[in-house]
């Protein structure tokens, strides 16, 4: 691990006295003035934004990242409790529409430094090589302007920085992980047992949870609250994997700063900085370059809200691409009932996965596929699962009293990108007067077929493990797309290096740029794409072309 | 706070989540234990709305005997500070207004069908009124999509109820787990503070709850 420390010292900059935040580092943080033209201002301090911040700070850039939410301190701000974690989610108003409207909030997006990875489950699989060319290979989706080998070194680098624990991974581009697989709890055990009996290969991992000490980050204590923010510092999020190193290298993180508009010089067509609201005061940060990394909903919303004379339909939206091709993964959850006690809350929810059904199977009527993972919902989320079966009143209570006997799997189905699945601005405005996002989503027939197939496999696995009953709830997870990368400006918003086609000094470095989503959880890929973009940016600046 | 008493057979006899509170970190303990004390004196609902909400939520959550989880108060407090889930269906108003509209619609249904407000209907009549909304599926109910109203009610109701230690006692869930964590994960493995299910084959699916 010595190699990692030389590249990214974050884990060693955290305290090792049982507390989780290096307050000294934050107190000593460099602060830029609004009228100081920084090299780069980043909007959003999540998966993409934080990675970019750390990389550029290391290269000596003067960078500041603004986040709409707080600068979290896991000791003081997070609780080991489901309902008490509501403040981790982005709960400003959003409107959902379409044939299959996607509920948001706790299920989709976060706020504050660390972004959605603060409360993500922690699965960090790579995309498969086929994901970058689904159009060529399967006649669906889109081809990326980069291919898997372009990302391979970045995947490996980020896997070391998080770090990722898991068995040797046989799917996609086979690879190993820096940390050994974790022991599994009851849910993982049943998944492995059921899959084994059906001849389905399932593997432990890949999870961004330390197995053993990593720098000053301790081992996971298997308490099951990963989706509520890890109070242990065992589960990776940029708050502990990239922000400390960025601060130590002179970057600024400015929390509680909501960006409302990207400013463009009408004459030069270049971005000049961002308007933001902090403590109720409207401010403007000048910058030589701007990177937007606010998540697949807020990034398109911000671009659309940054209309100007030059961009009447919204920033970078000359070809009506902004907000389009937004994707979610179909994430049906199937639970199985066992007379034995599973107590699935007693381990991290992310434990075991299979990618055996990830690729297109020519024998099937649908294109692309799905993966299956353990999910282990806590009581409130489990109640949603039970209530979705139509139970209420005494029946709901009765089912719920059976909680300790259930095991739960979740699928991630690749749903196809479609132009009409998109973010637009609603008439409704937020408290600052900024129009809220309206997200319309409808599935196509291929999408429905993949979700049904995934449900069938999950039911088979749980029954093979010994479940006498199974129940399923249809869900969706992981928004990506909305400002995708493409070969040209008629098909996307940014190029292969995440630079916008329309504004030469404007970058987008978050999940919005993904043209397809595979059946893999997206955070690792978002970080890898951003790390690559950062390298290109740094190289370009050195060459004088940036 | 002691285990659920009175209703049906107890599955986890003697299990008492709050007895372990000294093992929780102080921030979590503060947040969870606050649910047991007096609730904040803020209200979104009018007193009349609050009464309908309480009767509705007790129906949805099967709360017919003491001790009750104060679900309506918890929902009301959330609405008062506009703590939504961060989204609404396009065909629904914002959550607070949607609660208001749906409670008044429920009252109107009660009046039309039983000639009395929802609160003064018998529990059986109340249950029939609630069932009628669920039965509409995605049909129209007083100008709202019934299933979207149902989703709102159930979501707020379950979030309140299953955040309460009394509900955790009933389902065998030990609640907060920091800094202690778990030492014995795995099938049929218990921590010293967990209690085994006394009716392990009481399967609501098989037995038709
Ligand atoms: C419950 C749940 C479980 C998940 N599990 C997994 C998993 O196991 N594995 C996985 O890979 N992924 C998982 N994800 C998804 C993953 O967390 C996200 O895909 C990823 O974090 C997105 O990265 P991002 O950079 O696009 O945005 P984010 O990480 O969400 O960062 C965006 C940041 O921008 C800020 N922001 C937004 N707008 C503005 C603005 N206008 N001004 C200032 N700041 C702004 C936000 O506050 C936020 O901090 C999960 C998500 C959820 C909700
Ligand atoms: S289970 Fe482990 S990784 Fe997850 S929140 Fe708990 S300590 Fe952190």
mmCIF file of N, CA, C and O and ligand atoms in Angstrom, chain A residues 42-50 66-70 72 89-90 94 105-125 227 238 254 257-261 275-276 292-299 301-302 350 373 412 434 475 477-480 509-512 520-527 530, ligand 1:
data_model
loop_
_atom_site.group_PDB
_atom_site.id
_atom_site.type_symbol
_atom_site.label_atom_id
_atom_site.label_comp_id
_atom_site.label_asym_id
_atom_site.label_seq_id
_atom_site.Cartn_x
_atom_site.Cartn_y
_atom_site.Cartn_z
ATOM 1 N N UNK A 42 -15.187 23.868 -8.746
ATOM 2 C CA UNK A 42 -15.938 22.634 -8.969
ATOM 3 C C UNK A 42 -17.283 22.756 -8.258
ATOM 4 O O UNK A 42 -17.340 23.165 -7.096
ATOM 5 N N UNK A 43 -18.351 22.383 -8.953
ATOM 6 C CA UNK A 43 -19.688 22.423 -8.368
ATOM 7 C C UNK A 43 -20.047 21.015 -7.901
ATOM 8 O O UNK A 43 -20.281 20.129 -8.709
ATOM 9 N N UNK A 44 -20.041 20.799 -6.588
ATOM 10 C CA UNK A 44 -20.405 19.484 -6.066
ATOM 11 C C UNK A 44 -19.196 18.705 -5.619
ATOM 12 O O UNK A 44 -18.204 18.593 -6.325
ATOM 13 N N UNK A 45 -19.278 18.173 -4.420
ATOM 14 C CA UNK A 45 -18.153 17.495 -3.793
ATOM 15 C C UNK A 45 -18.479 16.031 -3.554
ATOM 16 O O UNK A 45 -18.291 15.516 -2.459
ATOM 17 N N UNK A 46 -19.019 15.372 -4.575
ATOM 18 C CA UNK A 46 -19.355 13.957 -4.459
ATOM 19 C C UNK A 46 -18.309 13.093 -5.122
ATOM 20 O O UNK A 46 -17.113 13.430 -5.115
ATOM 21 N N UNK A 47 -18.772 11.967 -5.695
ATOM 22 C CA UNK A 47 -17.859 10.988 -6.289
ATOM 23 C C UNK A 47 -16.950 11.658 -7.315
ATOM 24 O O UNK A 47 -15.719 11.556 -7.253
ATOM 25 N N UNK A 48 -17.553 12.356 -8.271
ATOM 26 C CA UNK A 48 -16.760 12.964 -9.328
ATOM 27 C C UNK A 48 -16.026 14.213 -8.862
ATOM 28 O O UNK A 48 -14.814 14.346 -9.047
ATOM 29 N N UNK A 49 -16.734 15.131 -8.236
ATOM 30 C CA UNK A 49 -16.152 16.410 -7.843
ATOM 31 C C UNK A 49 -14.944 16.262 -6.931
ATOM 32 O O UNK A 49 -13.919 16.927 -7.121
ATOM 33 N N UNK A 50 -15.038 15.380 -5.947
ATOM 34 C CA UNK A 50 -13.938 15.234 -4.984
ATOM 35 C C UNK A 50 -12.704 14.616 -5.629
ATOM 36 O O UNK A 50 -11.575 14.959 -5.290
ATOM 37 N N UNK A 66 -17.320 23.741 -4.338
ATOM 38 C CA UNK A 66 -18.487 24.221 -3.592
ATOM 39 C C UNK A 66 -19.486 23.077 -3.463
ATOM 40 O O UNK A 66 -19.771 22.404 -4.448
ATOM 41 N N UNK A 67 -20.021 22.874 -2.283
ATOM 42 C CA UNK A 67 -21.088 21.884 -2.151
ATOM 43 C C UNK A 67 -22.290 22.506 -1.455
ATOM 44 O O UNK A 67 -22.139 23.263 -0.490
ATOM 45 N N UNK A 68 -23.455 22.129 -1.927
ATOM 46 C CA UNK A 68 -24.689 22.688 -1.380
ATOM 47 C C UNK A 68 -24.929 22.249 0.061
ATOM 48 O O UNK A 68 -25.623 22.918 0.822
ATOM 49 N N UNK A 69 -24.345 21.127 0.451
ATOM 50 C CA UNK A 69 -24.596 20.575 1.780
ATOM 51 C C UNK A 69 -23.447 20.813 2.741
ATOM 52 O O UNK A 69 -22.479 21.505 2.423
ATOM 53 N N UNK A 70 -23.549 20.197 3.939
ATOM 54 C CA UNK A 70 -22.562 20.433 4.994
ATOM 55 C C UNK A 70 -21.232 19.696 4.786
ATOM 56 O O UNK A 70 -21.147 18.763 3.994
ATOM 57 N N UNK A 72 -19.440 17.241 6.458
ATOM 58 C CA UNK A 72 -19.820 16.283 7.498
ATOM 59 C C UNK A 72 -18.698 15.939 8.474
ATOM 60 O O UNK A 72 -17.550 15.797 8.082
ATOM 61 N N UNK A 89 -29.735 12.958 2.722
ATOM 62 C CA UNK A 89 -30.285 12.887 1.369
ATOM 63 C C UNK A 89 -30.611 14.262 0.821
ATOM 64 O O UNK A 89 -30.878 15.191 1.566
ATOM 65 N N UNK A 90 -30.635 14.327 -0.496
ATOM 66 C CA UNK A 90 -31.050 15.557 -1.172
ATOM 67 C C UNK A 90 -32.563 15.590 -1.118
ATOM 68 O O UNK A 90 -33.233 14.851 -1.829
ATOM 69 N N UNK A 94 -38.312 17.872 -5.939
ATOM 70 C CA UNK A 94 -38.127 17.438 -7.324
ATOM 71 C C UNK A 94 -39.457 16.831 -7.753
ATOM 72 O O UNK A 94 -40.160 16.238 -6.927
ATOM 73 N N UNK A 105 -35.025 11.030 -3.377
ATOM 74 C CA UNK A 105 -34.723 11.134 -1.959
ATOM 75 C C UNK A 105 -33.739 10.084 -1.495
ATOM 76 O O UNK A 105 -32.703 9.886 -2.114
ATOM 77 N N UNK A 106 -34.095 9.418 -0.412
ATOM 78 C CA UNK A 106 -33.157 8.490 0.219
ATOM 79 C C UNK A 106 -32.702 7.430 -0.761
ATOM 80 O O UNK A 106 -31.644 6.844 -0.613
ATOM 81 N N UNK A 107 -33.510 7.169 -1.755
ATOM 82 C CA UNK A 107 -33.171 6.097 -2.671
ATOM 83 C C UNK A 107 -32.173 6.518 -3.734
ATOM 84 O O UNK A 107 -31.619 5.688 -4.424
ATOM 85 N N UNK A 108 -31.948 7.792 -3.907
ATOM 86 C CA UNK A 108 -31.127 8.150 -5.051
ATOM 87 C C UNK A 108 -29.988 9.119 -4.858
ATOM 88 O O UNK A 108 -28.950 8.956 -5.449
ATOM 89 N N UNK A 109 -30.152 10.156 -4.085
ATOM 90 C CA UNK A 109 -29.090 11.137 -4.167
ATOM 91 C C UNK A 109 -28.801 11.813 -2.841
ATOM 92 O O UNK A 109 -29.666 11.966 -1.987
ATOM 93 N N UNK A 110 -27.553 12.192 -2.690
ATOM 94 C CA UNK A 110 -27.109 12.739 -1.416
ATOM 95 C C UNK A 110 -26.727 14.192 -1.499
ATOM 96 O O UNK A 110 -26.749 14.806 -2.562
ATOM 97 N N UNK A 111 -26.394 14.765 -0.366
ATOM 98 C CA UNK A 111 -25.935 16.139 -0.315
ATOM 99 C C UNK A 111 -24.809 16.233 0.699
ATOM 100 O O UNK A 111 -24.705 15.416 1.588
ATOM 101 N N UNK A 112 -24.015 17.233 0.538
ATOM 102 C CA UNK A 112 -22.920 17.436 1.482
ATOM 103 C C UNK A 112 -21.625 16.831 0.964
ATOM 104 O O UNK A 112 -21.619 16.041 0.012
ATOM 105 N N UNK A 113 -20.523 17.197 1.618
ATOM 106 C CA UNK A 113 -19.208 16.781 1.153
ATOM 107 C C UNK A 113 -19.079 15.257 1.261
ATOM 108 O O UNK A 113 -19.277 14.691 2.330
ATOM 109 N N UNK A 114 -18.758 14.630 0.136
ATOM 110 C CA UNK A 114 -18.775 13.169 0.045
ATOM 111 C C UNK A 114 -19.870 12.727 -0.912
ATOM 112 O O UNK A 114 -19.818 11.645 -1.477
ATOM 113 N N UNK A 115 -20.889 13.576 -1.073
ATOM 114 C CA UNK A 115 -21.963 13.300 -2.039
ATOM 115 C C UNK A 115 -22.753 12.051 -1.704
ATOM 116 O O UNK A 115 -22.874 11.668 -0.538
ATOM 117 N N UNK A 116 -23.274 11.413 -2.720
ATOM 118 C CA UNK A 116 -24.120 10.234 -2.502
ATOM 119 C C UNK A 116 -23.328 9.051 -1.962
ATOM 120 O O UNK A 116 -23.907 8.095 -1.453
ATOM 121 N N UNK A 117 -22.005 9.095 -2.078
ATOM 122 C CA UNK A 117 -21.224 7.965 -1.561
ATOM 123 C C UNK A 117 -21.210 7.938 -0.034
ATOM 124 O O UNK A 117 -20.844 6.929 0.568
ATOM 125 N N UNK A 118 -21.620 9.030 0.594
ATOM 126 C CA UNK A 118 -21.744 9.015 2.052
ATOM 127 C C UNK A 118 -22.749 7.935 2.458
ATOM 128 O O UNK A 118 -22.540 7.212 3.426
ATOM 129 N N UNK A 119 -23.822 7.817 1.700
ATOM 130 C CA UNK A 119 -24.840 6.827 2.070
ATOM 131 C C UNK A 119 -25.039 5.763 0.998
ATOM 132 O O UNK A 119 -26.056 5.096 0.971
ATOM 133 N N UNK A 120 -24.071 5.629 0.080
ATOM 134 C CA UNK A 120 -24.201 4.527 -0.882
ATOM 135 C C UNK A 120 -23.908 3.219 -0.159
ATOM 136 O O UNK A 120 -23.377 3.209 0.957
ATOM 137 N N UNK A 121 -24.255 2.104 -0.812
ATOM 138 C CA UNK A 121 -24.070 0.830 -0.134
ATOM 139 C C UNK A 121 -22.591 0.472 -0.030
ATOM 140 O O UNK A 121 -22.147 -0.090 0.970
ATOM 141 N N UNK A 122 -21.819 0.785 -1.074
ATOM 142 C CA UNK A 122 -20.401 0.465 -1.009
ATOM 143 C C UNK A 122 -19.936 -0.558 -2.030
ATOM 144 O O UNK A 122 -18.770 -0.945 -2.046
ATOM 145 N N UNK A 123 -20.835 -1.014 -2.892
ATOM 146 C CA UNK A 123 -20.411 -1.907 -3.982
ATOM 147 C C UNK A 123 -19.602 -1.106 -4.990
ATOM 148 O O UNK A 123 -20.008 -0.016 -5.398
ATOM 149 N N UNK A 124 -18.466 -1.663 -5.423
ATOM 150 C CA UNK A 124 -17.638 -0.932 -6.376
ATOM 151 C C UNK A 124 -17.139 -1.839 -7.504
ATOM 152 O O UNK A 124 -15.933 -2.015 -7.693
ATOM 153 N N UNK A 125 -18.065 -2.418 -8.271
ATOM 154 C CA UNK A 125 -17.644 -3.234 -9.416
ATOM 155 C C UNK A 125 -17.182 -2.349 -10.572
ATOM 156 O O UNK A 125 -17.584 -1.188 -10.667
ATOM 157 N N UNK A 227 -25.785 2.382 4.657
ATOM 158 C CA UNK A 227 -26.611 3.343 3.923
ATOM 159 C C UNK A 227 -26.982 4.554 4.771
ATOM 160 O O UNK A 227 -27.707 5.442 4.320
ATOM 161 N N UNK A 238 -15.704 9.863 -0.615
ATOM 162 C CA UNK A 238 -14.685 10.888 -0.882
ATOM 163 C C UNK A 238 -14.365 11.732 0.345
ATOM 164 O O UNK A 238 -13.267 12.272 0.447
ATOM 165 N N UNK A 254 -15.744 24.418 0.052
ATOM 166 C CA UNK A 254 -16.648 25.424 0.615
ATOM 167 C C UNK A 254 -18.038 24.811 0.745
ATOM 168 O O UNK A 254 -18.762 24.694 -0.238
ATOM 169 N N UNK A 257 -22.815 25.850 0.143
ATOM 170 C CA UNK A 257 -22.767 26.832 -0.941
ATOM 171 C C UNK A 257 -23.480 26.244 -2.157
ATOM 172 O O UNK A 257 -22.951 25.371 -2.832
ATOM 173 N N UNK A 258 -24.685 26.705 -2.410
ATOM 174 C CA UNK A 258 -25.501 26.174 -3.500
ATOM 175 C C UNK A 258 -25.294 27.011 -4.765
ATOM 176 O O UNK A 258 -25.606 28.199 -4.777
ATOM 177 N N UNK A 259 -24.754 26.355 -5.783
ATOM 178 C CA UNK A 259 -24.518 27.070 -7.042
ATOM 179 C C UNK A 259 -25.830 27.167 -7.821
ATOM 180 O O UNK A 259 -26.542 26.180 -7.982
ATOM 181 N N UNK A 260 -26.152 28.358 -8.285
ATOM 182 C CA UNK A 260 -27.431 28.568 -8.957
ATOM 183 C C UNK A 260 -27.267 28.852 -10.444
ATOM 184 O O UNK A 260 -28.232 28.776 -11.200
ATOM 185 N N UNK A 261 -26.045 29.178 -10.869
ATOM 186 C CA UNK A 261 -25.840 29.581 -12.256
ATOM 187 C C UNK A 261 -24.368 29.559 -12.604
ATOM 188 O O UNK A 261 -23.529 29.968 -11.812
ATOM 189 N N UNK A 275 -22.220 31.599 -9.856
ATOM 190 C CA UNK A 275 -23.037 32.299 -8.865
ATOM 191 C C UNK A 275 -23.479 31.271 -7.833
ATOM 192 O O UNK A 275 -23.884 30.168 -8.200
ATOM 193 N N UNK A 276 -23.398 31.635 -6.576
ATOM 194 C CA UNK A 276 -23.846 30.689 -5.555
ATOM 195 C C UNK A 276 -24.467 31.425 -4.392
ATOM 196 O O UNK A 276 -24.303 32.641 -4.231
ATOM 197 N N UNK A 292 -18.651 21.027 -13.465
ATOM 198 C CA UNK A 292 -19.933 20.763 -12.813
ATOM 199 C C UNK A 292 -19.996 19.279 -12.460
ATOM 200 O O UNK A 292 -19.756 18.421 -13.311
ATOM 201 N N UNK A 293 -20.304 18.981 -11.186
ATOM 202 C CA UNK A 293 -20.348 17.596 -10.715
ATOM 203 C C UNK A 293 -21.420 17.471 -9.634
ATOM 204 O O UNK A 293 -21.156 17.098 -8.504
ATOM 205 N N UNK A 294 -22.651 17.799 -10.003
ATOM 206 C CA UNK A 294 -23.732 17.885 -9.010
ATOM 207 C C UNK A 294 -24.697 16.724 -8.997
ATOM 208 O O UNK A 294 -25.738 16.812 -8.368
ATOM 209 N N UNK A 295 -24.384 15.630 -9.706
ATOM 210 C CA UNK A 295 -25.255 14.456 -9.797
ATOM 211 C C UNK A 295 -26.159 14.582 -11.026
ATOM 212 O O UNK A 295 -26.431 15.689 -11.494
ATOM 213 N N UNK A 296 -26.654 13.462 -11.501
ATOM 214 C CA UNK A 296 -27.384 13.400 -12.769
ATOM 215 C C UNK A 296 -28.662 14.228 -12.824
ATOM 216 O O UNK A 296 -29.181 14.460 -13.911
ATOM 217 N N UNK A 297 -29.179 14.654 -11.676
ATOM 218 C CA UNK A 297 -30.359 15.522 -11.703
ATOM 219 C C UNK A 297 -29.923 16.983 -11.601
ATOM 220 O O UNK A 297 -30.360 17.827 -12.375
ATOM 221 N N UNK A 298 -29.061 17.277 -10.624
ATOM 222 C CA UNK A 298 -28.706 18.672 -10.378
ATOM 223 C C UNK A 298 -27.787 19.235 -11.455
ATOM 224 O O UNK A 298 -27.799 20.445 -11.715
ATOM 225 N N UNK A 299 -26.967 18.414 -12.080
ATOM 226 C CA UNK A 299 -26.097 18.921 -13.147
ATOM 227 C C UNK A 299 -26.909 19.428 -14.341
ATOM 228 O O UNK A 299 -26.751 20.582 -14.746
ATOM 229 N N UNK A 301 -29.992 20.269 -14.289
ATOM 230 C CA UNK A 301 -30.808 21.386 -13.793
ATOM 231 C C UNK A 301 -30.001 22.689 -13.810
ATOM 232 O O UNK A 301 -30.479 23.727 -14.246
ATOM 233 N N UNK A 302 -28.761 22.605 -13.333
ATOM 234 C CA UNK A 302 -27.925 23.806 -13.277
ATOM 235 C C UNK A 302 -27.619 24.326 -14.678
ATOM 236 O O UNK A 302 -27.658 25.527 -14.937
ATOM 237 N N UNK A 350 -23.817 -4.648 1.493
ATOM 238 C CA UNK A 350 -23.125 -5.182 0.318
ATOM 239 C C UNK A 350 -22.204 -6.316 0.728
ATOM 240 O O UNK A 350 -21.270 -6.118 1.502
ATOM 241 N N UNK A 373 -27.089 -8.874 -6.247
ATOM 242 C CA UNK A 373 -26.276 -8.588 -5.062
ATOM 243 C C UNK A 373 -27.125 -8.737 -3.801
ATOM 244 O O UNK A 373 -28.351 -8.625 -3.865
ATOM 245 N N UNK A 412 -29.521 -5.517 -10.355
ATOM 246 C CA UNK A 412 -29.265 -4.262 -11.066
ATOM 247 C C UNK A 412 -29.409 -4.581 -12.535
ATOM 248 O O UNK A 412 -28.592 -5.307 -13.106
ATOM 249 N N UNK A 434 -35.140 29.203 -7.668
ATOM 250 C CA UNK A 434 -34.577 28.467 -8.807
ATOM 251 C C UNK A 434 -35.552 27.344 -9.199
ATOM 252 O O UNK A 434 -36.007 26.593 -8.340
ATOM 253 N N UNK A 475 -38.122 -1.820 -7.902
ATOM 254 C CA UNK A 475 -37.473 -0.578 -7.489
ATOM 255 C C UNK A 475 -36.523 -0.128 -8.585
ATOM 256 O O UNK A 475 -36.257 -0.880 -9.526
ATOM 257 N N UNK A 477 -32.646 2.181 -9.072
ATOM 258 C CA UNK A 477 -31.511 2.745 -8.344
ATOM 259 C C UNK A 477 -30.516 3.356 -9.321
ATOM 260 O O UNK A 477 -30.542 3.057 -10.516
ATOM 261 N N UNK A 478 -29.632 4.187 -8.772
ATOM 262 C CA UNK A 478 -28.450 4.630 -9.518
ATOM 263 C C UNK A 478 -28.745 5.423 -10.773
ATOM 264 O O UNK A 478 -28.675 4.896 -11.882
ATOM 265 N N UNK A 479 -29.013 6.679 -10.626
ATOM 266 C CA UNK A 479 -29.184 7.538 -11.803
ATOM 267 C C UNK A 479 -27.837 7.896 -12.404
ATOM 268 O O UNK A 479 -26.935 8.328 -11.678
ATOM 269 N N UNK A 480 -27.711 7.731 -13.704
ATOM 270 C CA UNK A 480 -26.558 8.268 -14.431
ATOM 271 C C UNK A 480 -27.035 8.816 -15.767
ATOM 272 O O UNK A 480 -28.164 8.553 -16.187
ATOM 273 N N UNK A 509 -17.963 16.454 -14.642
ATOM 274 C CA UNK A 509 -17.203 15.312 -14.116
ATOM 275 C C UNK A 509 -18.000 14.588 -13.045
ATOM 276 O O UNK A 509 -17.613 14.532 -11.877
ATOM 277 N N UNK A 510 -19.132 14.030 -13.435
ATOM 278 C CA UNK A 510 -19.901 13.225 -12.487
ATOM 279 C C UNK A 510 -20.624 12.145 -13.277
ATOM 280 O O UNK A 510 -20.340 11.941 -14.464
ATOM 281 N N UNK A 511 -21.576 11.488 -12.643
ATOM 282 C CA UNK A 511 -22.284 10.402 -13.306
ATOM 283 C C UNK A 511 -23.068 10.845 -14.531
ATOM 284 O O UNK A 511 -23.444 10.010 -15.364
ATOM 285 N N UNK A 512 -23.296 12.135 -14.676
ATOM 286 C CA UNK A 512 -24.073 12.624 -15.822
ATOM 287 C C UNK A 512 -23.446 12.259 -17.159
ATOM 288 O O UNK A 512 -24.138 12.183 -18.166
ATOM 289 N N UNK A 520 -23.569 -2.552 -13.418
ATOM 290 C CA UNK A 520 -22.651 -2.348 -12.298
ATOM 291 C C UNK A 520 -23.041 -1.071 -11.572
ATOM 292 O O UNK A 520 -23.480 -0.110 -12.189
ATOM 293 N N UNK A 521 -22.849 -1.058 -10.251
ATOM 294 C CA UNK A 521 -23.059 0.174 -9.492
ATOM 295 C C UNK A 521 -22.051 1.206 -10.016
ATOM 296 O O UNK A 521 -20.916 0.856 -10.314
ATOM 297 N N UNK A 522 -22.449 2.463 -10.104
ATOM 298 C CA UNK A 522 -21.660 3.403 -10.922
ATOM 299 C C UNK A 522 -20.498 4.134 -10.254
ATOM 300 O O UNK A 522 -19.659 4.705 -10.947
ATOM 301 N N UNK A 523 -20.419 4.177 -8.923
ATOM 302 C CA UNK A 523 -19.495 5.122 -8.271
ATOM 303 C C UNK A 523 -18.039 4.936 -8.714
ATOM 304 O O UNK A 523 -17.341 5.907 -9.003
ATOM 305 N N UNK A 524 -17.570 3.698 -8.780
ATOM 306 C CA UNK A 524 -16.174 3.462 -9.153
ATOM 307 C C UNK A 524 -15.908 3.997 -10.561
ATOM 308 O O UNK A 524 -14.866 4.617 -10.816
ATOM 309 N N UNK A 525 -16.858 3.748 -11.464
ATOM 310 C CA UNK A 525 -16.676 4.210 -12.838
ATOM 311 C C UNK A 525 -16.695 5.733 -12.906
ATOM 312 O O UNK A 525 -15.912 6.345 -13.644
ATOM 313 N N UNK A 526 -17.554 6.361 -12.117
ATOM 314 C CA UNK A 526 -17.596 7.833 -12.094
ATOM 315 C C UNK A 526 -16.237 8.376 -11.648
ATOM 316 O O UNK A 526 -15.685 9.303 -12.229
ATOM 317 N N UNK A 527 -15.668 7.757 -10.613
ATOM 318 C CA UNK A 527 -14.367 8.221 -10.121
ATOM 319 C C UNK A 527 -13.266 7.961 -11.150
ATOM 320 O O UNK A 527 -12.376 8.792 -11.348
ATOM 321 N N UNK A 530 -13.484 10.392 -14.013
ATOM 322 C CA UNK A 530 -13.020 11.700 -13.568
ATOM 323 C C UNK A 530 -11.503 11.730 -13.409
ATOM 324 O O UNK A 530 -10.849 12.711 -13.784
HETATM 325 C C1 LIG C 1 -29.074 4.348 -1.280
HETATM 326 C C2 LIG C 1 -27.986 4.392 -2.307
HETATM 327 C C3 LIG C 1 -27.132 3.325 -2.464
HETATM 328 C C4 LIG C 1 -26.130 3.360 -3.430
HETATM 329 N N1 LIG C 1 -25.281 2.327 -3.517
HETATM 330 C C5 LIG C 1 -24.281 2.373 -4.403
HETATM 331 C C6 LIG C 1 -23.299 1.348 -4.442
HETATM 332 O O1 LIG C 1 -23.348 0.397 -3.665
HETATM 333 N N2 LIG C 1 -22.306 1.450 -5.338
HETATM 334 C C7 LIG C 1 -22.230 2.503 -6.208
HETATM 335 O O2 LIG C 1 -21.304 2.513 -7.020
HETATM 336 N N3 LIG C 1 -23.123 3.478 -6.192
HETATM 337 C C8 LIG C 1 -24.133 3.455 -5.302
HETATM 338 N N4 LIG C 1 -25.017 4.473 -5.246
HETATM 339 C C9 LIG C 1 -24.894 5.562 -6.249
HETATM 340 C C10 LIG C 1 -23.704 6.463 -6.051
HETATM 341 O O3 LIG C 1 -23.640 6.897 -4.727
HETATM 342 C C11 LIG C 1 -23.825 7.629 -7.005
HETATM 343 O O4 LIG C 1 -24.005 7.129 -8.302
HETATM 344 C C12 LIG C 1 -22.593 8.519 -7.042
HETATM 345 O O5 LIG C 1 -22.232 8.956 -5.775
HETATM 346 C C13 LIG C 1 -22.878 9.707 -7.942
HETATM 347 O O6 LIG C 1 -21.746 10.511 -8.052
HETATM 348 P P1 LIG C 1 -21.841 11.964 -8.596
HETATM 349 O O7 LIG C 1 -20.471 12.527 -8.560
HETATM 350 O O8 LIG C 1 -22.545 11.963 -9.889
HETATM 351 O O9 LIG C 1 -22.786 12.756 -7.588
HETATM 352 P P2 LIG C 1 -22.820 12.815 -5.991
HETATM 353 O O10 LIG C 1 -21.870 11.869 -5.387
HETATM 354 O O11 LIG C 1 -24.223 12.717 -5.587
HETATM 355 O O12 LIG C 1 -22.304 14.279 -5.697
HETATM 356 C C14 LIG C 1 -23.023 15.409 -6.048
HETATM 357 C C15 LIG C 1 -22.751 16.504 -5.031
HETATM 358 O O13 LIG C 1 -23.082 17.746 -5.600
HETATM 359 C C16 LIG C 1 -23.732 18.566 -4.664
HETATM 360 N N5 LIG C 1 -24.524 19.511 -5.447
HETATM 361 C C17 LIG C 1 -25.545 19.234 -6.291
HETATM 362 N N6 LIG C 1 -25.998 20.345 -6.872
HETATM 363 C C18 LIG C 1 -25.253 21.361 -6.387
HETATM 364 C C19 LIG C 1 -25.243 22.763 -6.624
HETATM 365 N N7 LIG C 1 -26.085 23.335 -7.478
HETATM 366 N N8 LIG C 1 -24.336 23.522 -5.953
HETATM 367 C C20 LIG C 1 -23.467 22.945 -5.091
HETATM 368 N N9 LIG C 1 -23.433 21.618 -4.846
HETATM 369 C C21 LIG C 1 -24.313 20.831 -5.495
HETATM 370 C C22 LIG C 1 -24.507 17.616 -3.795
HETATM 371 O O14 LIG C 1 -24.713 18.164 -2.515
HETATM 372 C C23 LIG C 1 -23.594 16.384 -3.761
HETATM 373 O O15 LIG C 1 -22.747 16.416 -2.648
HETATM 374 C C24 LIG C 1 -26.004 4.476 -4.281
HETATM 375 C C25 LIG C 1 -26.856 5.550 -4.121
HETATM 376 C C26 LIG C 1 -27.830 5.522 -3.139
HETATM 377 C C27 LIG C 1 -28.703 6.692 -2.976
#
